[in-house]
Amino acid sequence: MTTGAAAAETLLRNRLFSDLDDGGYVPENKKEVLGTVQQVLERTIVESEGNSLLIIGPRGCGKTWVMDSVFRTLQGDRRCKDNYIRVYLNGLVHTDDRLALLEIARQLNIDSDNEEHTSMSFSAALDYLLAALRSGSGANQSVIFVLDEFDLFASHKNQSLLYNLLDISQSSHNPIAVVGLTCRLVSIV
């Protein structure tokens, strides 16, 4: 292989297989959405304000990059650093509300191993989780739900989990934000 080709291959390998450290560079076309998402999540964490937002764009446009960048910034902010919990769900992996509910319980370290809880019906388990999220004084850590492939959650039968998360984000004592990422405009109709 020629030296130029080897250099190009090395550059591409470093770009593709690096830990995606962007060195703080923000593409011009993402500055506005990055600022908006950061501002909304800071209000959830610092001011205990419930929020929800939806980021729509084609696959590969940078929706996940925006979220990763915002979370890196929040980790560097002393007001936010240890004051939130991120719960990440993907509609391709969590194909029904029960799987998503179990994953939420796992990420929030809510006791779901207890035999009493694993034998609950979906609605009872959802009520238990929602009660855990609703309880508290507002001084608790914020919970930020990131729902990747949001359109798939919107297509679940009854959409119980989605409706309840959006409802609790607007009416809870604990600050909760729900961020949906999707490439399908029909998910908001």
C-alpha positions as a printed Julia matrix, in Angstrom:
189×3 Matrix{Float64}:
   0.0     0.0    0.0
   1.28    3.46  -0.83
   2.11    5.92   1.91
  -0.82    8.17   1.0
  -3.26    5.27   1.03
  -1.89    4.04   4.37
  -2.27    7.51   5.85
  -5.84    7.74   4.55
  -6.63    4.3    5.97
  -5.18    5.27   9.36
  -7.17    8.5    9.38
 -10.4     6.69   8.52
  -9.79    3.98  11.12
  -9.14    6.6   13.8
 -12.29    8.48  12.86
 -14.5     5.41  12.66
 -13.19    3.51  15.66
 -12.3     6.31  18.06
 -14.34    6.97  21.18
 -16.0     9.78  19.23
 -14.27   12.57  21.13
 -15.07   15.54  18.95
 -12.68   17.89  20.74
 -15.5    20.34  21.43
 -16.17   21.04  17.76
 -19.83   21.82  17.06
 -20.96   21.86  13.42
 -22.69   25.11  12.53
 -25.94   23.34  11.59
 -26.23   21.75  15.06
 -25.52   24.74  17.29
 -29.14   25.83  17.62
 -30.56   22.38  18.42
 -27.64   21.68  20.77
 -28.32   24.91  22.66
 -32.06   24.24  22.88
 -31.67   20.67  24.14
 -29.03   21.74  26.66
 -31.2    24.58  27.93
 -34.26   22.34  28.35
 -32.32   19.64  30.22
 -30.56   22.22  32.43
 -33.98   23.58  33.42
 -35.06   20.06  34.33
 -31.95   19.46  36.45
 -31.34   22.89  38.0
 -34.86   24.32  38.26
 -36.73   21.0   38.79
 -38.88   21.65  35.74
 -40.56   18.76  33.89
 -40.01   18.8   30.13
 -40.41   16.79  26.97
 -38.99   17.33  23.52
 -38.72   15.51  20.23
 -35.71   15.61  17.93
 -36.59   14.66  14.37
 -34.13   14.1   11.56
 -32.99   11.53   9.02
 -30.81    8.62  10.1
 -27.2     9.68  10.55
 -27.91   13.42  10.86
 -26.53   13.65  14.41
 -29.46   13.23  16.83
 -27.51   10.85  19.06
 -24.4    13.01  18.71
 -26.41   16.0   19.98
 -27.57   14.04  23.03
 -24.06   12.72  23.76
 -22.65   16.25  23.45
 -25.29   17.67  25.77
 -24.64   14.97  28.38
 -20.87   15.61  28.18
 -21.54   19.32  28.77
 -23.9    18.59  31.67
 -21.26   16.36  33.28
 -18.86   19.3   33.16
 -21.34   21.69  34.79
 -21.05   21.61  38.59
 -24.76   22.47  38.98
 -25.76   19.42  36.94
 -22.97   16.86  37.23
 -24.34   14.47  39.86
 -27.92   15.71  39.91
 -29.5    13.59  37.2
 -29.94   10.01  36.07
 -30.07    9.19  32.37
 -32.36    6.35  31.31
 -31.78    5.22  27.73
 -34.33    3.12  25.84
 -34.29    2.07  22.19
 -37.47    1.12  20.36
 -35.6    -1.53  18.38
 -34.49   -3.29  21.58
 -37.39   -2.57  23.92
 -40.09   -3.87  21.6
 -42.96   -3.73  24.06
 -43.89   -1.75  27.14
 -43.07   -4.59  29.54
 -39.46   -4.89  28.28
 -39.08   -1.11  28.46
 -40.5    -1.07  31.98
 -38.04   -3.74  33.14
 -35.16   -1.79  31.6
 -36.26    1.43  33.3
 -36.39   -0.38  36.65
 -32.91   -1.82  36.02
 -31.38    1.55  35.08
 -33.02    3.3   38.04
 -31.96    0.49  40.41
 -35.57   -0.07  41.45
 -35.95   -3.47  43.1
 -37.39   -5.54  40.24
 -35.7    -8.81  41.25
 -38.11   -9.29  44.11
 -40.48  -12.18  43.24
 -43.42  -10.03  44.33
 -42.55   -7.45  41.65
 -41.73   -9.88  38.81
 -45.11  -11.58  39.13
 -47.03   -8.29  38.91
 -49.25   -7.55  35.95
 -47.97   -4.9   33.56
 -50.38   -2.29  34.91
 -49.41   -3.05  38.52
 -45.7    -2.88  37.63
 -46.28    0.4   35.78
 -48.17    1.81  38.78
 -45.28    0.76  41.06
 -42.71    2.46  38.82
 -44.8     5.6   38.43
 -45.34    5.8   42.18
 -41.57    5.56  42.66
 -41.06    8.37  40.14
 -43.83   10.54  41.62
 -42.67   10.17  45.2
 -40.21   12.59  46.62
 -39.86   16.21  47.48
 -38.54   17.56  44.22
 -35.07   17.63  45.74
 -34.4    14.18  44.28
 -32.21   13.64  41.25
 -33.75   14.48  37.91
 -34.5    11.61  35.58
 -33.9    12.13  31.87
 -35.47    9.52  29.62
 -33.94    9.27  26.14
 -36.22    7.28  23.83
 -34.29    6.43  20.67
 -36.48    5.26  17.78
 -39.33    7.13  19.47
 -41.72    6.27  16.63
 -41.52    2.59  17.62
 -42.6     3.44  21.17
 -45.49    5.41  19.69
 -46.56    2.32  17.75
 -46.76    0.06  20.86
 -50.22   -1.27  21.62
 -52.06    1.21  23.88
 -48.84    3.28  24.28
 -49.31    3.04  28.06
 -45.67    3.57  28.98
 -45.2     6.47  26.58
 -48.35    8.29  27.67
 -47.52    7.8   31.34
 -43.92    9.02  30.95
 -45.09   12.13  29.1
 -47.82   12.71  31.68
 -45.49   12.33  34.65
 -42.94   14.65  33.04
 -45.55   17.4   33.18
 -47.13   16.67  36.56
 -44.5    15.1   38.8
 -42.94   16.36  41.99
 -39.68   14.94  40.73
 -38.09   16.67  37.75
 -38.38   14.41  34.71
 -37.57   15.04  31.06
 -38.52   12.82  28.14
 -36.45   13.23  24.96
 -37.6    11.4   21.86
 -35.27   10.78  18.92
 -36.83    9.76  15.63
 -36.35    9.81  11.9
 -40.08    9.58  11.19
 -42.2    12.7   11.03
 -45.35   10.56  11.3
 -44.47    9.77  14.92
 -45.84   13.14  15.98
 -49.15   12.85  14.16
